[in-house]
Amino acid sequence: MIKKISVRQKKIIEYVIIFLLIPTIIALGTLVFEDRKYAFITLAVTILACIPLLLTFEKRTDSTRKLIIIAVMTALSVAGRFLFALVPGFKPVTAIVVLTAIFFGGEAGFLTGALSAVLSNFMFGQGPWTPFQMLAWGMIGLVAGFLARPLRKSKILLSLYGIVAGAAFSMIMDIWTVVWYDDSFQPALYIAALLSSLPYTIMYAASNVVFLLAMIGPIGKKMERIQTKYGI
Amino acid sequence: MDLLQVRDVTFRYPTSGEAVLNGMSFRIKKGEFVVLCGETGCGKTTLLRLIKNELAPHGERKGRIYFSGKDIEESEDNEITQNIGFVMQRPETQIVTDTVWHELAFGLENMGLSTSLIRRRVGEMASYFGIGDWFDKKTSELSGGQKQLLNLAAVMVMQPELLILDEPTAQLDPIAAADFIATLQKLNREFGLTILLSEHRLEDVFPVADRIMVMGEGRLLCYDTPGNVGTFMNQNDKLRLSMPCAMRVFHAFDFTEKSPVTVKEGRTFIEDHFDRKIINLRREDRKSLPMQTKGSEEANKESVRKLRSKSYGTPALSFHEVSFRHQRDEDDVLRYTSFSVFENEIYCILGGNASGKSTTLRVAAGVLHPYSGKVNLFGKRLSSYKAGSLYKNNLAMLPQDVQTVFIKNTVREELGKDYKQPQGLDFDFTKLMDKHPYDLSGGEQQLCALAKVLQQEPRVLLLDEPTKGIDSYYKAKMINIIRHLKQEGMTILIVTHDLEFAAHCADRCALFFNGEITSEDAPWEFFEGNNFYTTAANRMTRNLYEKIITVEDAIEICRLNQRDDS
Amino acid sequence: MNTFKRFHPVTIVVYFFVVTGFTMFYNQPVFLVISCIGALIFSILLLGRELIASIPFYFLFFLGAAVINPLFNHNGTTILFFLNGQVITKEAVIYGFFMAIMLIAVLMWFRALSILMSSDKWLFLFGTVTPRLALVMSMALRYIPLFRMQVQKIQQTQKAMGAINEDSYLSKGAGSLQIFSVMVTWSLENAIDTADSMRARGFVDHHKKNYKRSRFVNYKFRRSDGLLIFLVILLTGILSAGILKGAISYSYYPTASKLLFSKESIIPYAAYGILVLLPAILEIKERIQWIYYKSGM
């Protein structure tokens, strides 16, 4: 019973944020920053969208193990960026996020994604793009969590998800680039941005597929091994 | 007063039928320093973890453990958590957070203390442990010894009454290990802290312990003062090897008095009971290479060449003024390093931590590339070998961290399906074949990794700290294997800070300091020439006898000098 | 550049959010130029010679950003010329120029921020909102260098075993993939030790009753922090008032308006100028003080 109430409270907080806080901030932003209202709104909404998801973690009764697994997976995805630094676009971040989501749930996936963005930017440079990366990688994990069962069963679906996730990441980041640049959403500029990053996107999507296919088997075994060895 | 009381504890892991612990019962008084020893796999770790309830392994357990009179299983409060501190073997993996100050505060945060109280306790502890200088550092920037000291301090801030340590010095070099033990001794002496420590390198811990607990096959075999457990340990082949040098010499003879424990006591014992008729084991017939000193190099050259051609043959691996650094703007790690390892020779490079020994080995293995100088393998430039031919039938390296060798899921996959054990490798892998390499004990991992590396059928074998973290039984095995490999014609270059090990198996020893080889010689000359950086047996017999470097040497010379009346 | 580093993380972040906020979202040309000059001076003080190495990058970035707008944006009334049948307007060129200044300024501010705000300070800020997440981040930050070191060790070992070769791009990639897979096992395995170490030091899952974790704060909010924040709020208030009064309003489209330099407009410009130069002023003040102390001894 107690748990149900707290879940409900959490929901209420989320609704308050989604239906009250976001519109208020958008309205205020449009008033003060007349010229740049869209840039401001996209940034504000992105940050606010991350908050409820990050806060739920605080209230959760998660085990120490899950805590550590998120830390390990995040560190792996960041350290992996260095391992494959020579090949542009070849990054294990998305694959790690998806795998975390598949084996430990969407929330763990979201957190791994969002934290990977923050932590890797400690090394590669923070900026206004950080919240967008957080949201993009986080959502990739969250959605993978919902699709955990089919993704675990079918390698075709998994590969497909890798491609879609790679494309989605580029598309989300390019929206930000375009809106931030001249505070409007010009389709021509957006398409140009997408095209210019196409080789990178293709590489990225391909690397997702490679990583996912290479790691889904071994990682499953490893999880099993850890669980039997330590009886958790 | 008993602080800890273990009553008839039996423990079984869910997967295996045999009991790991079998009716263990003992008491530890407040303020005692107890050392737990026993061969690998005798249940030491399981016992220690059962006492620290939070880390108790899953399985079937009988018997009770009382801490300050309370059953540790029944009390739910945090009190016992704080009162029993636990430090594990590997310095790296125990650290939780990224900064030193946060690591120190972590336990206190868990206790729910206020910031001002945490600041006070952390400040006090950092000052006591001398951590002040690196308080603001990242934990990843610390050396192994500093990391382990941090782990200890992070436990000590919680002000435990009982401190449990599970082989805390196994991964440290001897200097850092001795410092660590000295810190423990200080905590015990100055604060009456009760300590239960498991260890297999006993030379340093026996002198500071009040009582020794010897375990075997899940049972308590012996529980007495350090001087008295010797009689018992001496009967067991595996345990005998791990005893301190003075005790081993003492127990090689039949004396009825109290056994010496420290080097100092050992010296007095030898002075009191043995003559000095024969002071030398007469090894002069075995030729040694004159020390390379810079000034007299020219004068020595001719004699060196003669000696080399006579007793050492041709060089298998040689460094000619090799310099190396990791980054362009960093200092040199190797500075015009020159040395030669001759064919069919065992060459040991000794030296402190971070002196560049390990780097030397990796340069020799061709995985790091020097920016100037030449490295030759069988007279040919190392860089002119193709990777395929270099690492097949020519050169192989056993790294310091043997876990980096394993990339498969079972030992069988690692070694290959139709694995044929080389002759010298006297070890039975059949029981381990289906295990994951990470599940093997330290010694087993070492041998398994060596077996895998030997599949490259090298002519030159490079070993990086091959005795790190393994007990004296596996150490003896390692020595035998290395000797055997030499007999089969292999050339072996070893980098180690284990002086006893080098004394046992080296043909020549070299001291590496500040980026270069500062001295090299046959082991007995080498250790005799050093005053401080030398083996316990050598320290114990210095000025009494000459060129005694191993415990076996010491026993032999004592035997030759036995008095008729004794 | 130690003066600004010594401030409380909250102070630093408040300052940066105000300055970069105005830079990003308020596009008045004079403001952008002031911000860019401020960022440049700050960067010189912070980076010194290191800045020179990144000048080519900033220059190219500036050029690219300035050119894109007129190519894609055809608003504005003053036609300059036609390019491939597309109209290029004077307004779009001006707008592109100032947007490029904005982007450069923001890049420089964030670079400065990265130097001043170490990961510790960020974790402290995250921790005030969500301590558990901050702990996870701290753990991950502790793992990253450990993993990178281990990767390097595995690479070297496997190379010396002839297991991976670096002869071709493809085999190198395949080798890296295998190493990464081994790293997953290794890190999960070692994480168990960390979990033990946490539990041994009394870390408990949330659901245990009567359990409350505290948080050690290694930063103190001093009087100087209060003063600086007060100053920032005061200056922000002054220049916001100026903006709302319309004293310095400016629009790029449809026709680029003329810049107003009236008595009224001087106040918000000056306020913004002081705001942007605050770190530099503090730094220079301290440097002068030191010279004075040394000579006085």
PDB file of C-alpha atoms in Angstrom, chain B residues 25-113:
ATOM      1  CA  SER B  25      35.952 -22.390  17.198  1.00  0.00           C
ATOM      2  CA  PHE B  26      38.214 -19.693  18.602  1.00  0.00           C
ATOM      3  CA  ARG B  27      38.271 -16.467  20.592  1.00  0.00           C
ATOM      4  CA  ILE B  28      40.081 -13.198  20.033  1.00  0.00           C
ATOM      5  CA  LYS B  29      40.757 -10.901  22.982  1.00  0.00           C
ATOM      6  CA  LYS B  30      40.429  -7.168  22.799  1.00  0.00           C
ATOM      7  CA  GLY B  31      43.648  -5.549  21.584  1.00  0.00           C
ATOM      8  CA  GLU B  32      45.153  -8.695  20.098  1.00  0.00           C
ATOM      9  CA  PHE B  33      46.945  -8.833  16.767  1.00  0.00           C
ATOM     10  CA  VAL B  34      46.100 -12.196  15.250  1.00  0.00           C
ATOM     11  CA  VAL B  35      47.505 -13.501  11.977  1.00  0.00           C
ATOM     12  CA  LEU B  36      45.573 -16.149  10.102  1.00  0.00           C
ATOM     13  CA  CYS B  37      47.597 -18.347   7.797  1.00  0.00           C
ATOM     14  CA  GLY B  38      47.116 -21.464   5.796  1.00  0.00           C
ATOM     15  CA  GLU B  39      47.496 -22.566   2.221  1.00  0.00           C
ATOM     16  CA  THR B  40      45.335 -21.120  -0.552  1.00  0.00           C
ATOM     17  CA  GLY B  41      41.820 -22.507  -0.583  1.00  0.00           C
ATOM     18  CA  CYS B  42      41.749 -23.605   3.049  1.00  0.00           C
ATOM     19  CA  GLY B  43      38.766 -21.375   3.824  1.00  0.00           C
ATOM     20  CA  LYS B  44      40.489 -18.269   5.209  1.00  0.00           C
ATOM     21  CA  THR B  45      38.495 -15.823   3.128  1.00  0.00           C
ATOM     22  CA  THR B  46      35.218 -17.611   3.845  1.00  0.00           C
ATOM     23  CA  LEU B  47      35.896 -17.416   7.580  1.00  0.00           C
ATOM     24  CA  LEU B  48      36.776 -13.726   7.503  1.00  0.00           C
ATOM     25  CA  ARG B  49      33.695 -12.925   5.451  1.00  0.00           C
ATOM     26  CA  LEU B  50      31.423 -14.823   7.796  1.00  0.00           C
ATOM     27  CA  ILE B  51      32.686 -12.664  10.648  1.00  0.00           C
ATOM     28  CA  LYS B  52      31.892  -9.534   8.637  1.00  0.00           C
ATOM     29  CA  ASN B  53      28.195 -10.300   8.362  1.00  0.00           C
ATOM     30  CA  GLU B  54      27.469  -7.926   5.437  1.00  0.00           C
ATOM     31  CA  LEU B  55      29.906  -9.860   3.264  1.00  0.00           C
ATOM     32  CA  ALA B  56      28.853 -13.327   4.365  1.00  0.00           C
ATOM     33  CA  PRO B  57      28.764 -15.660   1.351  1.00  0.00           C
ATOM     34  CA  HIS B  58      25.583 -17.487   0.451  1.00  0.00           C
ATOM     35  CA  GLY B  59      25.422 -21.053   1.638  1.00  0.00           C
ATOM     36  CA  GLU B  60      24.553 -23.381   4.458  1.00  0.00           C
ATOM     37  CA  ARG B  61      25.940 -22.294   7.775  1.00  0.00           C
ATOM     38  CA  LYS B  62      25.951 -23.744  11.283  1.00  0.00           C
ATOM     39  CA  GLY B  63      27.364 -22.413  14.530  1.00  0.00           C
ATOM     40  CA  ARG B  64      27.459 -18.918  15.974  1.00  0.00           C
ATOM     41  CA  ILE B  65      29.694 -15.881  15.908  1.00  0.00           C
ATOM     42  CA  TYR B  66      29.608 -13.385  18.761  1.00  0.00           C
ATOM     43  CA  PHE B  67      30.998  -9.877  18.666  1.00  0.00           C
ATOM     44  CA  SER B  68      31.224  -8.193  22.083  1.00  0.00           C
ATOM     45  CA  GLY B  69      28.887 -10.870  23.346  1.00  0.00           C
ATOM     46  CA  LYS B  70      26.232 -10.224  20.678  1.00  0.00           C
ATOM     47  CA  ASP B  71      25.325 -12.693  17.961  1.00  0.00           C
ATOM     48  CA  ILE B  72      26.296 -10.904  14.740  1.00  0.00           C
ATOM     49  CA  GLU B  73      23.436 -12.454  12.808  1.00  0.00           C
ATOM     50  CA  GLU B  74      20.732 -11.428  15.206  1.00  0.00           C
ATOM     51  CA  SER B  75      21.651  -7.813  15.746  1.00  0.00           C
ATOM     52  CA  GLU B  76      20.083  -5.724  13.013  1.00  0.00           C
ATOM     53  CA  ASP B  77      21.514  -2.346  13.906  1.00  0.00           C
ATOM     54  CA  ASN B  78      24.356  -0.565  12.186  1.00  0.00           C
ATOM     55  CA  GLU B  79      26.519  -0.773  15.273  1.00  0.00           C
ATOM     56  CA  ILE B  80      28.306  -3.933  14.248  1.00  0.00           C
ATOM     57  CA  THR B  81      28.826  -2.657  10.711  1.00  0.00           C
ATOM     58  CA  GLN B  82      30.801   0.247  12.078  1.00  0.00           C
ATOM     59  CA  ASN B  83      32.613  -1.793  14.656  1.00  0.00           C
ATOM     60  CA  ILE B  84      34.063  -4.348  12.288  1.00  0.00           C
ATOM     61  CA  GLY B  85      36.215  -2.902   9.522  1.00  0.00           C
ATOM     62  CA  PHE B  86      37.151  -4.982   6.501  1.00  0.00           C
ATOM     63  CA  VAL B  87      39.977  -4.452   4.006  1.00  0.00           C
ATOM     64  CA  MET B  88      40.345  -6.722   0.970  1.00  0.00           C
ATOM     65  CA  GLN B  89      43.209  -7.821  -1.220  1.00  0.00           C
ATOM     66  CA  ARG B  90      43.061  -5.733  -4.353  1.00  0.00           C
ATOM     67  CA  PRO B  91      43.718  -2.034  -3.814  1.00  0.00           C
ATOM     68  CA  GLU B  92      42.004  -0.847  -7.001  1.00  0.00           C
ATOM     69  CA  THR B  93      38.639  -2.508  -6.816  1.00  0.00           C
ATOM     70  CA  GLN B  94      37.751  -1.529  -3.262  1.00  0.00           C
ATOM     71  CA  ILE B  95      37.791   2.165  -3.995  1.00  0.00           C
ATOM     72  CA  VAL B  96      34.272   3.439  -4.553  1.00  0.00           C
ATOM     73  CA  THR B  97      34.508   7.108  -5.461  1.00  0.00           C
ATOM     74  CA  ASP B  98      36.675   9.265  -7.697  1.00  0.00           C
ATOM     75  CA  THR B  99      38.337  11.549  -5.160  1.00  0.00           C
ATOM     76  CA  VAL B 100      40.385  10.815  -2.061  1.00  0.00           C
ATOM     77  CA  TRP B 101      38.361  13.104   0.197  1.00  0.00           C
ATOM     78  CA  HIS B 102      35.087  11.580  -0.916  1.00  0.00           C
ATOM     79  CA  GLU B 103      36.446   8.078  -0.395  1.00  0.00           C
ATOM     80  CA  LEU B 104      37.371   8.959   3.184  1.00  0.00           C
ATOM     81  CA  ALA B 105      33.944  10.464   3.793  1.00  0.00           C
ATOM     82  CA  PHE B 106      31.998   7.619   2.172  1.00  0.00           C
ATOM     83  CA  GLY B 107      31.611   5.399   5.263  1.00  0.00           C
ATOM     84  CA  LEU B 108      30.717   8.367   7.442  1.00  0.00           C
ATOM     85  CA  GLU B 109      28.081   9.482   4.951  1.00  0.00           C
ATOM     86  CA  ASN B 110      26.597   6.011   5.238  1.00  0.00           C
ATOM     87  CA  MET B 111      26.486   6.483   8.993  1.00  0.00           C
ATOM     88  CA  GLY B 112      24.495   9.638   8.431  1.00  0.00           C
ATOM     89  CA  LEU B 113      26.896  12.000  10.183  1.00  0.00           C
TER      90      LEU B 113
END
